[in-house]
mmCIF file with all atom_site columns, C-alpha atoms and ligand atoms in Angstrom:
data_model
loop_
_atom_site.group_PDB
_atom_site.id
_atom_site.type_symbol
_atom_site.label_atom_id
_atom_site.label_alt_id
_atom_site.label_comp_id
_atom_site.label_asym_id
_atom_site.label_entity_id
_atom_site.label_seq_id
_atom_site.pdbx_PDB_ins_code
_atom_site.Cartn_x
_atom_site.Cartn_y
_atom_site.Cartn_z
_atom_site.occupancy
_atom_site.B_iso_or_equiv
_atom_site.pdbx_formal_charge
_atom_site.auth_seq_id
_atom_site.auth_comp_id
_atom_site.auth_asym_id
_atom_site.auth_atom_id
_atom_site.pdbx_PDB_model_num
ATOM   1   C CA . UNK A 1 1   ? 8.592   8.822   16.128  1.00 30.00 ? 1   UNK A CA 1
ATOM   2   C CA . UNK A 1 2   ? 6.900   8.674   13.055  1.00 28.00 ? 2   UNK A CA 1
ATOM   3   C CA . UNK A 1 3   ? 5.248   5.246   12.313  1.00 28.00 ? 3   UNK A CA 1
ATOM   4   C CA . UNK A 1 4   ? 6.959   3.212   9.595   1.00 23.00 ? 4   UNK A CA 1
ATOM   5   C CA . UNK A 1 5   ? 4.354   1.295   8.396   1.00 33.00 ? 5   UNK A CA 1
ATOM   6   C CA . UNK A 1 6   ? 0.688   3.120   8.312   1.00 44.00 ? 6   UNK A CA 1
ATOM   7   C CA . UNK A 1 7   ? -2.382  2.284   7.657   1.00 51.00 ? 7   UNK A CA 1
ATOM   8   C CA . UNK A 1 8   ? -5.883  3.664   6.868   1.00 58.00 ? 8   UNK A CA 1
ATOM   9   C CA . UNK A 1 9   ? -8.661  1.203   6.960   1.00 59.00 ? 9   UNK A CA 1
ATOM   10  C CA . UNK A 1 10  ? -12.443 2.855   6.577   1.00 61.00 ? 10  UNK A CA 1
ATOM   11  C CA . UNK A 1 11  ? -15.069 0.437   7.470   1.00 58.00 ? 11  UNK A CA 1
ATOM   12  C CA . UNK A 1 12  ? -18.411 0.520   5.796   1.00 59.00 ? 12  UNK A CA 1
ATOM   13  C CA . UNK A 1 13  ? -17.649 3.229   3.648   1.00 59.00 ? 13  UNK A CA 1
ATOM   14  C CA . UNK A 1 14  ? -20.446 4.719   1.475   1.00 52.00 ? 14  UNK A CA 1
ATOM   15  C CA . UNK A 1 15  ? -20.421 3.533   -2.122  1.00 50.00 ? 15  UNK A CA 1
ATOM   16  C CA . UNK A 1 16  ? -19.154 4.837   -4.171  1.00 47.00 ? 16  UNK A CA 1
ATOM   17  C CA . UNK A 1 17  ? -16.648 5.490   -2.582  1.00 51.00 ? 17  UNK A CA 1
ATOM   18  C CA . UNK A 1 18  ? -13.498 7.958   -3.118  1.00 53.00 ? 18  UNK A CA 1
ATOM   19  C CA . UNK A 1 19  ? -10.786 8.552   -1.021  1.00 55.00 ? 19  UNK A CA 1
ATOM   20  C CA . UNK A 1 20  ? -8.543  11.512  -2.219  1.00 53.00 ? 20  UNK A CA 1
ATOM   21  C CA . UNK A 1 21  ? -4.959  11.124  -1.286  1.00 48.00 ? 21  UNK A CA 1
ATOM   22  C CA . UNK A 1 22  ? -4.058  14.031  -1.993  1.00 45.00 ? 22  UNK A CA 1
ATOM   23  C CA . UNK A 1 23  ? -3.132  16.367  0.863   1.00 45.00 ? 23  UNK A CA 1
ATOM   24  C CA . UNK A 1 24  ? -1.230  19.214  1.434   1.00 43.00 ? 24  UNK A CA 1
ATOM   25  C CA . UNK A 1 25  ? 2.042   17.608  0.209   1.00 48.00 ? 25  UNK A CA 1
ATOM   26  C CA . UNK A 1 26  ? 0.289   15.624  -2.385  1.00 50.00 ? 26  UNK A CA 1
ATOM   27  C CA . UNK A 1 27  ? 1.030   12.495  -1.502  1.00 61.00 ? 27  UNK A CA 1
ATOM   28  C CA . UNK A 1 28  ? -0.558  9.893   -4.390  1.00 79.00 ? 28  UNK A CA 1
ATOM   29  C CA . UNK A 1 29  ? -0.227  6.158   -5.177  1.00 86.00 ? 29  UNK A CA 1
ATOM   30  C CA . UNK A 1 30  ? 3.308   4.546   -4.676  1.00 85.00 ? 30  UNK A CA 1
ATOM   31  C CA . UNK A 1 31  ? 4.937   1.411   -4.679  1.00 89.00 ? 31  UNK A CA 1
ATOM   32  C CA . UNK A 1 32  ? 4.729   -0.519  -1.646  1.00 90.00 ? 32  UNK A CA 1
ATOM   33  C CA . UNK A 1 33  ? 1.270   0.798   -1.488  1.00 90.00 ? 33  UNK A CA 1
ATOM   34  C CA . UNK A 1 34  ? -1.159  -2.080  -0.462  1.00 92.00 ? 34  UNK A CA 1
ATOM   35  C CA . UNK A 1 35  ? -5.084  -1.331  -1.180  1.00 92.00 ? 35  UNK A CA 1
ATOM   36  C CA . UNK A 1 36  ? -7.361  -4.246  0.293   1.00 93.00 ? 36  UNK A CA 1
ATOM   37  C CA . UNK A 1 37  ? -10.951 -4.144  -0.417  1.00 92.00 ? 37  UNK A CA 1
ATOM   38  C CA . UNK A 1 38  ? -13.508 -6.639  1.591   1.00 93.00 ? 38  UNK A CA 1
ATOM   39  C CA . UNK A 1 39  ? -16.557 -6.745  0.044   1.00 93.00 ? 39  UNK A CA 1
ATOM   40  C CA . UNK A 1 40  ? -19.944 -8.438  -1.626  1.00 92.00 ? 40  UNK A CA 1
ATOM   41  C CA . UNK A 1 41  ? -21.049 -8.376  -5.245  1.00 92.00 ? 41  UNK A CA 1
ATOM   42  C CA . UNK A 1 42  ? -24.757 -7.738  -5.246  1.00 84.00 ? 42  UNK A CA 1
ATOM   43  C CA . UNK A 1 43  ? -26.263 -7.097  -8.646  1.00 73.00 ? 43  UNK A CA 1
ATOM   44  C CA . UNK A 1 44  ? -28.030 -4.850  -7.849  1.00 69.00 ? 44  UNK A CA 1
ATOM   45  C CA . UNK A 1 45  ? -26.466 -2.413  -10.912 1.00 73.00 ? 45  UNK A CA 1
ATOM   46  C CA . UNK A 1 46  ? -26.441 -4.936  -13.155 1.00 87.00 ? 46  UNK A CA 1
ATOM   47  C CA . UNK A 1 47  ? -23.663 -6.916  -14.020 1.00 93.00 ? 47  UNK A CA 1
ATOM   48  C CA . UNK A 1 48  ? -20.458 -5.661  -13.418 1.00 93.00 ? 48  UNK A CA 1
ATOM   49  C CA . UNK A 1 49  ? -18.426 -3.457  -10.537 1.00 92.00 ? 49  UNK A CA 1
ATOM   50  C CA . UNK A 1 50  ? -15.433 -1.633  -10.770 1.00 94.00 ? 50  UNK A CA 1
ATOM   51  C CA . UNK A 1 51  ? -12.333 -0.717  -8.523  1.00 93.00 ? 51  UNK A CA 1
ATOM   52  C CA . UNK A 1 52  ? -10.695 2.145   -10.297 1.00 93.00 ? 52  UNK A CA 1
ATOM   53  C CA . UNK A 1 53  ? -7.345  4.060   -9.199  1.00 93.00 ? 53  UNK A CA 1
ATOM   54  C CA . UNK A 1 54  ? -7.856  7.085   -10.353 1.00 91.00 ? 54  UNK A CA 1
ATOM   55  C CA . UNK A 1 55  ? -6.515  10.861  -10.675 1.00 90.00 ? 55  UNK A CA 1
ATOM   56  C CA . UNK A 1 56  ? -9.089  13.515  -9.468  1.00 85.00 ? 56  UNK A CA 1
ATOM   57  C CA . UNK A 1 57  ? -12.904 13.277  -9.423  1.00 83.00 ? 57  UNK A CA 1
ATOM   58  C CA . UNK A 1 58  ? -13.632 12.396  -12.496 1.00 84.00 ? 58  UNK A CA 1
ATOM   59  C CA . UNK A 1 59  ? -13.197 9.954   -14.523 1.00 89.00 ? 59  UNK A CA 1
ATOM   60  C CA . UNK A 1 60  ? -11.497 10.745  -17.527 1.00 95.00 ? 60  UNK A CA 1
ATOM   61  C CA . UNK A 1 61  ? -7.593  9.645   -16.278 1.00 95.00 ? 61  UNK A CA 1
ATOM   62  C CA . UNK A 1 62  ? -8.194  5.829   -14.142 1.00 96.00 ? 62  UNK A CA 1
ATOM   63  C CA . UNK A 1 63  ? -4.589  4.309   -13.960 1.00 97.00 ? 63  UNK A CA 1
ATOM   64  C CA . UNK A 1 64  ? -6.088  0.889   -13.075 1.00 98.00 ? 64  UNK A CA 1
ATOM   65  C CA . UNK A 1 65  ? -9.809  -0.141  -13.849 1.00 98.00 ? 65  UNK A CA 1
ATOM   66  C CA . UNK A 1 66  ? -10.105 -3.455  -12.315 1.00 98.00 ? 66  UNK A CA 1
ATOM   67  C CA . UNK A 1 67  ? -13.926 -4.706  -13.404 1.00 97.00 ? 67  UNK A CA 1
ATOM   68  C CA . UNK A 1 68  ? -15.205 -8.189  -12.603 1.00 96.00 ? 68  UNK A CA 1
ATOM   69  C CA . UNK A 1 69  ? -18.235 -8.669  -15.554 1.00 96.00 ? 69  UNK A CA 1
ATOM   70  C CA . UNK A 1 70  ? -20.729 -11.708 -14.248 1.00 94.00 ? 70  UNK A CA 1
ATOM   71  C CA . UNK A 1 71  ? -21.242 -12.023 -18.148 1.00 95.00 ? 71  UNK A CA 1
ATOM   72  C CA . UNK A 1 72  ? -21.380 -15.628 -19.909 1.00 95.00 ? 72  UNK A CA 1
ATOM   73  C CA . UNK A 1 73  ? -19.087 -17.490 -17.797 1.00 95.00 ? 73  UNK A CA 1
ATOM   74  C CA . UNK A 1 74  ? -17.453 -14.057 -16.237 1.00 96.00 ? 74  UNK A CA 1
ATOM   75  C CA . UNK A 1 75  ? -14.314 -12.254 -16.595 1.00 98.00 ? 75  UNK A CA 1
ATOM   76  C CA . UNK A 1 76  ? -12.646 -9.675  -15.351 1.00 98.00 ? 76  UNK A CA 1
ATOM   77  C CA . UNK A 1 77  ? -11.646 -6.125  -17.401 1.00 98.00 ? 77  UNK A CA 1
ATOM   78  C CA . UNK A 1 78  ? -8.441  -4.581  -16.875 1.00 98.00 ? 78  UNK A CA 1
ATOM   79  C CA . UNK A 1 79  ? -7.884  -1.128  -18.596 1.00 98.00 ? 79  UNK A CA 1
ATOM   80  C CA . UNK A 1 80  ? -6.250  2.144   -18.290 1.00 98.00 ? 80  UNK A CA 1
ATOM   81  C CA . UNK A 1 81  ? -8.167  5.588   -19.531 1.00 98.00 ? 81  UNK A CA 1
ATOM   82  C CA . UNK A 1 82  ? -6.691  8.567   -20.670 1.00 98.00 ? 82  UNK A CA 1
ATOM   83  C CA . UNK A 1 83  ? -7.966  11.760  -21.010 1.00 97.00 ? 83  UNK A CA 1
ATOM   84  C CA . UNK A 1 84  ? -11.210 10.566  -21.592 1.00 98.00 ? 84  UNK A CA 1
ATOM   85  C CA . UNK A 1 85  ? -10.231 7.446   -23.951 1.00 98.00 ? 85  UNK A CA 1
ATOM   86  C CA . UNK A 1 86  ? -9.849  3.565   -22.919 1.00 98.00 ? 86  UNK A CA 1
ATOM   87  C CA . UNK A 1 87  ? -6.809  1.874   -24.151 1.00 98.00 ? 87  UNK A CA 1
ATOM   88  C CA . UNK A 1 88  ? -6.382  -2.028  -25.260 1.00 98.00 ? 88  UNK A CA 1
ATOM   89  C CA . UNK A 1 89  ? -8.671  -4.010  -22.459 1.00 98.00 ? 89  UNK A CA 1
ATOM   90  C CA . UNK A 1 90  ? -6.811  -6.741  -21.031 1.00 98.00 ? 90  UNK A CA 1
ATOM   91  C CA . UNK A 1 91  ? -8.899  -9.643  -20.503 1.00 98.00 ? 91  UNK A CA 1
ATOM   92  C CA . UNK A 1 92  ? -8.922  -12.456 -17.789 1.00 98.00 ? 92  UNK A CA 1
ATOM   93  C CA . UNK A 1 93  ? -11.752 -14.824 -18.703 1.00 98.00 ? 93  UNK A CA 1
ATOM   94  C CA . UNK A 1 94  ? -11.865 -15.939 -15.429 1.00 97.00 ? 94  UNK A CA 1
ATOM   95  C CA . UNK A 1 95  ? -14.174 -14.436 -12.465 1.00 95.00 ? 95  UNK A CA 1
ATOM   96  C CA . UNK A 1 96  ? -13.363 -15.926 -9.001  1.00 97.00 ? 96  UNK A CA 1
ATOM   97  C CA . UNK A 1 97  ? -16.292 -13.848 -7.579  1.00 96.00 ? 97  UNK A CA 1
ATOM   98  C CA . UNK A 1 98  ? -19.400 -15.032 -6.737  1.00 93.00 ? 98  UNK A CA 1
ATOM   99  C CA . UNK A 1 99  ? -22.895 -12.967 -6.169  1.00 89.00 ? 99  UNK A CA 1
ATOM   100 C CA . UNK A 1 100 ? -23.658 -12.745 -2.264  1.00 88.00 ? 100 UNK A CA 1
ATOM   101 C CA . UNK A 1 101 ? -20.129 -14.173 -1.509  1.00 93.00 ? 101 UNK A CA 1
ATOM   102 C CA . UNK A 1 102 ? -17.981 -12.033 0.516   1.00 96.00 ? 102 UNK A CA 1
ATOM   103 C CA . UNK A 1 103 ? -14.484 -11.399 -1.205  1.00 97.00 ? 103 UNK A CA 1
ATOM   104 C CA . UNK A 1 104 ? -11.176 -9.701  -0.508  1.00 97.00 ? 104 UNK A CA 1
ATOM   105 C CA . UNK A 1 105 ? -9.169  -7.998  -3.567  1.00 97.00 ? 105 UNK A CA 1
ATOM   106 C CA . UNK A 1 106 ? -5.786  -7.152  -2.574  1.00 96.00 ? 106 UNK A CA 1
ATOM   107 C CA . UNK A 1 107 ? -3.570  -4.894  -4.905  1.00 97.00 ? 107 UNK A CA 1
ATOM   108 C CA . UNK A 1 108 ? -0.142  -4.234  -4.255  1.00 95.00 ? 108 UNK A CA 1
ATOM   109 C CA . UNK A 1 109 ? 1.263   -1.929  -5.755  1.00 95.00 ? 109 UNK A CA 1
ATOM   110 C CA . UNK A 1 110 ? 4.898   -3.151  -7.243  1.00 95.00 ? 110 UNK A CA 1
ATOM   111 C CA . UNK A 1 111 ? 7.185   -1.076  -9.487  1.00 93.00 ? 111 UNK A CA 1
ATOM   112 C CA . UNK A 1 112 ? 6.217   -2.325  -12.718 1.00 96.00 ? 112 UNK A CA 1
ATOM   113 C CA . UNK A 1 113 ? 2.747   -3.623  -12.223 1.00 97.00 ? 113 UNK A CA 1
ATOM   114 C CA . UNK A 1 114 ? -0.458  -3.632  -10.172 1.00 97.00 ? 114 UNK A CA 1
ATOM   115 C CA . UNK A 1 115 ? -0.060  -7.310  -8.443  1.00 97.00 ? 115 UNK A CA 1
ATOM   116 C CA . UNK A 1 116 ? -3.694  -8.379  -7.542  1.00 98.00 ? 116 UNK A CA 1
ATOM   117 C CA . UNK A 1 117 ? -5.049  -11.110 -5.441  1.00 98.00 ? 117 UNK A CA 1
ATOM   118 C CA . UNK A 1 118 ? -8.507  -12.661 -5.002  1.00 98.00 ? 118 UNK A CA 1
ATOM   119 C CA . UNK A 1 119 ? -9.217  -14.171 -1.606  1.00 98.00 ? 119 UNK A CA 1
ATOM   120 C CA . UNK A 1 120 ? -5.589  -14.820 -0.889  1.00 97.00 ? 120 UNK A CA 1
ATOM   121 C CA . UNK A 1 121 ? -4.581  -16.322 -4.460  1.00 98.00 ? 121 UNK A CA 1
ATOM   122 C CA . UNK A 1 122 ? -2.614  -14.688 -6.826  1.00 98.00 ? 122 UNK A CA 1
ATOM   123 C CA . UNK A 1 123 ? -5.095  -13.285 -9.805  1.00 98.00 ? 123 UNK A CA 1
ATOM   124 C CA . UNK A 1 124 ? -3.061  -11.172 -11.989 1.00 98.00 ? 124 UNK A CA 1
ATOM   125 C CA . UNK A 1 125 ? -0.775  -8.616  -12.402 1.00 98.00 ? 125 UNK A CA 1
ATOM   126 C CA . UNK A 1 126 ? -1.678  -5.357  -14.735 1.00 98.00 ? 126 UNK A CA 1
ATOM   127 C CA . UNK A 1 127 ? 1.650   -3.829  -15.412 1.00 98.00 ? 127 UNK A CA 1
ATOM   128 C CA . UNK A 1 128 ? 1.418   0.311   -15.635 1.00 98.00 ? 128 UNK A CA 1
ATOM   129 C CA . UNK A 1 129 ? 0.391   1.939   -18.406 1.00 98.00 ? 129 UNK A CA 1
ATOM   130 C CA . UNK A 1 130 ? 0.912   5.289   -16.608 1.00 96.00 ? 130 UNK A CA 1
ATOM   131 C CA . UNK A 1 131 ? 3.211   6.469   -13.598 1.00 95.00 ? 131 UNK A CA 1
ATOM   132 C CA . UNK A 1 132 ? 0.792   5.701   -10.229 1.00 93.00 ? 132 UNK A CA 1
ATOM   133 C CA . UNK A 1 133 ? 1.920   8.646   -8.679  1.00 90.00 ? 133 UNK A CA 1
ATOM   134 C CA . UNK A 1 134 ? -0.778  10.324  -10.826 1.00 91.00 ? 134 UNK A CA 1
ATOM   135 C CA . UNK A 1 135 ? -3.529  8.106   -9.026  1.00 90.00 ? 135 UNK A CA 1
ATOM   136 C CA . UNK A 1 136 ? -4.765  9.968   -6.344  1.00 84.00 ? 136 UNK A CA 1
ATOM   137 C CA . UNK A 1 137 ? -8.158  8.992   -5.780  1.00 83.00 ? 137 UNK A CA 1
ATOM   138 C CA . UNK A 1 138 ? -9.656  5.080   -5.264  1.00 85.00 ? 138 UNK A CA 1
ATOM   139 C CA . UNK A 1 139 ? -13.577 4.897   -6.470  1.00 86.00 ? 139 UNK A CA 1
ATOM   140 C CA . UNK A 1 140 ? -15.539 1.945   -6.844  1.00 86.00 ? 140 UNK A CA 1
ATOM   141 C CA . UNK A 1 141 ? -18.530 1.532   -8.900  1.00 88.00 ? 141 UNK A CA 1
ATOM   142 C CA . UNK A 1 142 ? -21.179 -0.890  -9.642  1.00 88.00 ? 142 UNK A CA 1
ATOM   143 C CA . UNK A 1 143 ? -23.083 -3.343  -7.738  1.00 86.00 ? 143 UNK A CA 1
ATOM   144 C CA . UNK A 1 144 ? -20.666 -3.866  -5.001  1.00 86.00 ? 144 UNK A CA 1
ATOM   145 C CA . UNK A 1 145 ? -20.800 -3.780  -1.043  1.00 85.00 ? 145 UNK A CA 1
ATOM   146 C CA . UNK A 1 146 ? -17.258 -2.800  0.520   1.00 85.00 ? 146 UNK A CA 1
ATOM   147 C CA . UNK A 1 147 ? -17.256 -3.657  3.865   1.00 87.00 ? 147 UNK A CA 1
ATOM   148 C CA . UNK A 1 148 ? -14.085 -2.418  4.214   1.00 87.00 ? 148 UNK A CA 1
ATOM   149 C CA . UNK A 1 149 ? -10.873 -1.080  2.653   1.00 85.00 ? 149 UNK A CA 1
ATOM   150 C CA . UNK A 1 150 ? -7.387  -1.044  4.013   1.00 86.00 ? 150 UNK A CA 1
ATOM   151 C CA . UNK A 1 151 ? -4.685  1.366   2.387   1.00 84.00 ? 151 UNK A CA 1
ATOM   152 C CA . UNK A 1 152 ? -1.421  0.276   3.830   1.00 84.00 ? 152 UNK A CA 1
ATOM   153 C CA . UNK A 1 153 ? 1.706   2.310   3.517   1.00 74.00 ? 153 UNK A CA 1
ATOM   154 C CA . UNK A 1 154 ? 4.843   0.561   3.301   1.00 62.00 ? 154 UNK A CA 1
ATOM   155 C CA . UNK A 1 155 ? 6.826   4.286   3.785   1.00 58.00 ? 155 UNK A CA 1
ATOM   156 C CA . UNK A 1 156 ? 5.774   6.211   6.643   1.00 48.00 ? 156 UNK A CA 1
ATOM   157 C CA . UNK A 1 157 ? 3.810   9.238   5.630   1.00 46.00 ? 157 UNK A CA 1
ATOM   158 C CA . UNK A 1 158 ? 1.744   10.719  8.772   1.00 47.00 ? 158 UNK A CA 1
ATOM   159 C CA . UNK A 1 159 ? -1.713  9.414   8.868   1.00 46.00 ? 159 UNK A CA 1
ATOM   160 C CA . UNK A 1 160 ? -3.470  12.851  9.418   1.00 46.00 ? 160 UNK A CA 1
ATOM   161 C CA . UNK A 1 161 ? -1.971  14.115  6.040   1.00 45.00 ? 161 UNK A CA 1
ATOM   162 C CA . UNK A 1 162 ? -2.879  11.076  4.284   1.00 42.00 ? 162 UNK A CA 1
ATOM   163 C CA . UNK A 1 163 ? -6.556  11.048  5.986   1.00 42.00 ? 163 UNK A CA 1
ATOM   164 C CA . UNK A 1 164 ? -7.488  14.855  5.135   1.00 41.00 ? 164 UNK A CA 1
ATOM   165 C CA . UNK A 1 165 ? -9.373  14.163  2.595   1.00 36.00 ? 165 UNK A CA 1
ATOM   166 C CA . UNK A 1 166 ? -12.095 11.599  2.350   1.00 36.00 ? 166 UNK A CA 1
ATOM   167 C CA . UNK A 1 167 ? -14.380 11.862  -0.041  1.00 35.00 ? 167 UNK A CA 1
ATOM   168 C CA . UNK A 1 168 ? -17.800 9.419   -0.580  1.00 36.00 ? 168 UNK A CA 1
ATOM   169 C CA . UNK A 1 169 ? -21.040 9.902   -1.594  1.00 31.00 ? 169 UNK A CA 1
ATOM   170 C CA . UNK A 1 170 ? -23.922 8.521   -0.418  1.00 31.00 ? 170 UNK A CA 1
ATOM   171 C CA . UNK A 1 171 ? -25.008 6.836   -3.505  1.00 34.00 ? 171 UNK A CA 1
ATOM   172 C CA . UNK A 1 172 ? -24.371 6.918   -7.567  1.00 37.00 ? 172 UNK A CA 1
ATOM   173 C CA . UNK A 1 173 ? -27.734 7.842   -7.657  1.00 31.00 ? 173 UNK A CA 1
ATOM   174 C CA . UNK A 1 174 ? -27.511 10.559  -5.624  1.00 33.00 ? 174 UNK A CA 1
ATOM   175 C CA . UNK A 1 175 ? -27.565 14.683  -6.881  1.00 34.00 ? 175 UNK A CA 1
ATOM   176 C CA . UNK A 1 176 ? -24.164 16.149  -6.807  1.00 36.00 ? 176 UNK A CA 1
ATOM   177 C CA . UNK A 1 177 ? -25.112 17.864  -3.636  1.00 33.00 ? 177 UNK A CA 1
ATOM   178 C CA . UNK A 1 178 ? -25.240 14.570  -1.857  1.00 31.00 ? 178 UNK A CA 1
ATOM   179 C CA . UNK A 1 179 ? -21.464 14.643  -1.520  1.00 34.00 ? 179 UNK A CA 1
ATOM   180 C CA . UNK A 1 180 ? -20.916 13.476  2.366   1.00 32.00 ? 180 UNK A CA 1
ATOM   181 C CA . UNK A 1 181 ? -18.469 11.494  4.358   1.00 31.00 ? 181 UNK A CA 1
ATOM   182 C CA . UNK A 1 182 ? -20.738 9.552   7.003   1.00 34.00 ? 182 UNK A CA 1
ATOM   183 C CA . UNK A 1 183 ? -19.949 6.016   8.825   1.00 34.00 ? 183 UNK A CA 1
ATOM   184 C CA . UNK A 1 184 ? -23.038 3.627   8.024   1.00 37.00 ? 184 UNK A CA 1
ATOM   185 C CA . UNK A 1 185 ? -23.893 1.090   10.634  1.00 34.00 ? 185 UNK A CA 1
ATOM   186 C CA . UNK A 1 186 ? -21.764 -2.206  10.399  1.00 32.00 ? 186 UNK A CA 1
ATOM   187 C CA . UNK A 1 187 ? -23.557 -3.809  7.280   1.00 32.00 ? 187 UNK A CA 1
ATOM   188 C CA . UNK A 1 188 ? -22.791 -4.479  3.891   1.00 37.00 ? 188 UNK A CA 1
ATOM   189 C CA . UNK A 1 189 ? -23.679 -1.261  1.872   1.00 34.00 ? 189 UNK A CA 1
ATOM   190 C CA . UNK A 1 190 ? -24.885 -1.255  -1.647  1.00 31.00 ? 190 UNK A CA 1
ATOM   191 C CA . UNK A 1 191 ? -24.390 0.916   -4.395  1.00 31.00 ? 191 UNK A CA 1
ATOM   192 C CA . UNK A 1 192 ? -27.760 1.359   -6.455  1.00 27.00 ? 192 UNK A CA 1
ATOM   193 C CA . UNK A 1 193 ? -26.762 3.310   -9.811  1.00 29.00 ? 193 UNK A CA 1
ATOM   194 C CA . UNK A 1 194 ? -25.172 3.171   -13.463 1.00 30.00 ? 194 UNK A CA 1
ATOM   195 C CA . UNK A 1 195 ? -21.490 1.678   -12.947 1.00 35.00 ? 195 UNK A CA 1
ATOM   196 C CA . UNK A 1 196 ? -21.198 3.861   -16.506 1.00 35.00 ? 196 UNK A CA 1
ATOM   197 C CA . UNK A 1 197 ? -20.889 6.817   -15.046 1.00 34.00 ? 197 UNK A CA 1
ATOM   198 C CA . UNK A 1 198 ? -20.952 6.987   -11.444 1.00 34.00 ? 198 UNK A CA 1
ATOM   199 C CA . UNK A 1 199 ? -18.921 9.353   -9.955  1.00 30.00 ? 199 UNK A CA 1
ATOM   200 C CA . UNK A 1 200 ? -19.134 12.321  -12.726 1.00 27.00 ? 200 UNK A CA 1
ATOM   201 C CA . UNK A 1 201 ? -21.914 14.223  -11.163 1.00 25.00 ? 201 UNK A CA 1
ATOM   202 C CA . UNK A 1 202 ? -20.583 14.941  -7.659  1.00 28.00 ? 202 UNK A CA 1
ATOM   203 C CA . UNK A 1 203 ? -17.090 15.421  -9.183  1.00 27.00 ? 203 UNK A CA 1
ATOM   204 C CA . UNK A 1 204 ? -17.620 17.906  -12.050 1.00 24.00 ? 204 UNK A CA 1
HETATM 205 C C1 . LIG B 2 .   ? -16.180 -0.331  -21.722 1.00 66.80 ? 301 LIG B C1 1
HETATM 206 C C2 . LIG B 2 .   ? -17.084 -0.078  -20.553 1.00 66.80 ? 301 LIG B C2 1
HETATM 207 C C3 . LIG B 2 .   ? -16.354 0.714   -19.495 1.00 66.80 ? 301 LIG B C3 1
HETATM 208 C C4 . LIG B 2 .   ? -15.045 0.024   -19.159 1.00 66.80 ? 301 LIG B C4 1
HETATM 209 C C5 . LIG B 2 .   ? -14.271 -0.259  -20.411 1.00 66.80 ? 301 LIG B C5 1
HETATM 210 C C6 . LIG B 2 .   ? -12.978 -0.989  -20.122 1.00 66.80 ? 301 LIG B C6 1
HETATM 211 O O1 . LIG B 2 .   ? -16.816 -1.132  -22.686 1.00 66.80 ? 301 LIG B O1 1
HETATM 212 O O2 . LIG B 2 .   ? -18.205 0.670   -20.977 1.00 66.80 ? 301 LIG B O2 1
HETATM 213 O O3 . LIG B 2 .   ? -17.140 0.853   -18.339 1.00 66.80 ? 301 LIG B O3 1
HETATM 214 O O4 . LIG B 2 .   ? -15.289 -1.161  -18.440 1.00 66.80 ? 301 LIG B O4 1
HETATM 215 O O5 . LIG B 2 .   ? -15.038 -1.031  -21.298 1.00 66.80 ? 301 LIG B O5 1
HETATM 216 O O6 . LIG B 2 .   ? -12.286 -1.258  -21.307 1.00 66.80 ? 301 LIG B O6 1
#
């Protein structure tokens, strides 16, 4: 029997991080999808991180760019890019993140929108800008530790085609030839380059 419910949950993953849905049936971003990141801003890349749902390595096409800014009072960034060009940011000019405080973001993934919580409370919703089956990859950039992400699967898709491609790299900074998958020892990790342009070198 196939499980109804799945769910992938990578612990310590190397930042930044990308985990390719796609497999050999393709499967991509859907509603009912729930994507929960646990995790530590550490400013160590300056100010800002980002949690972007993606299609394909680079990152010309993010569906969702989700970027807490510890800027004046802090906010966070909400955008959609396509084919290389931002659209109209939606602004929150809130930030319920703290440096050195461990959070959870939870983002459900609803038919019209991107529902996101902080630490259990309701945040915002980003409605989409483009279908999410097109997402197929979930990168984070920036100064942020993830401890952990959860990808939970509301339809029941088995777990080996969903899993058959994970992708990370060992650090922003790090030559394109760097591109690994490894388990790091249970501590925060910490991601040490530009949150500009992480993730274009190892996925050209
Ligand atoms: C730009 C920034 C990008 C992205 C974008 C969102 O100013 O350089 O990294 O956050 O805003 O609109």
């Amino acid at each position: 029997m196939p499980p109804i419910c799945d769910q992938l949950s990578f612990v310590n993953p190397v930042i930044p991080f990308s985990r390719n849905t796609q497999g050999g049936d393709r499967p991509t971003l859907r509603y009912g999808h729930h994507i929960t990141v646990k995790g530590m801003f550490l400013q160590s890349c300056g100010t800002r991180f980002a949690v972007n749902f993606q299609t394909g390595f680079s990152d010309n096409d993010i569906a969702f760019h989700f970027n807490p800014r510890f800027e004046g009072d802090g906010y966070v960034v909400c955008n959609t890019k396509q084919k290389g060009w931002w659209g109209t940011e939606e602004r929150k000019m809130e930030n319920p993140f703290q440096m050195g405080i461990p959070f959870e973001i939870s983002f459900l993934v609803e038919n019209s929108e991107f529902k996101v919580k902080v630490n259990g409370k309701d945040f915002m919703k980003y409605t989409h800008r483009v279908p999410v089956h097109r997402v197929d990859t979930i990168s984070f950039t920036g100064g942020v530790a993830v401890k952990q992400i959860s990808i939970k699967d509301t339809c029941a898709v088995p777990v080996q085609r969903i899993i058959s491609e994970v992708q990370s790299y060992s650090s922003p900074c790090d030559s394109p030839e760097s591109k690994e998958w490894k388990p790091k020892p249970p501590s925060y990790l910490q991601a040490t380059a530009a949150p500009s342009n992480p993730l274009s070198a190892p996925m050209a």
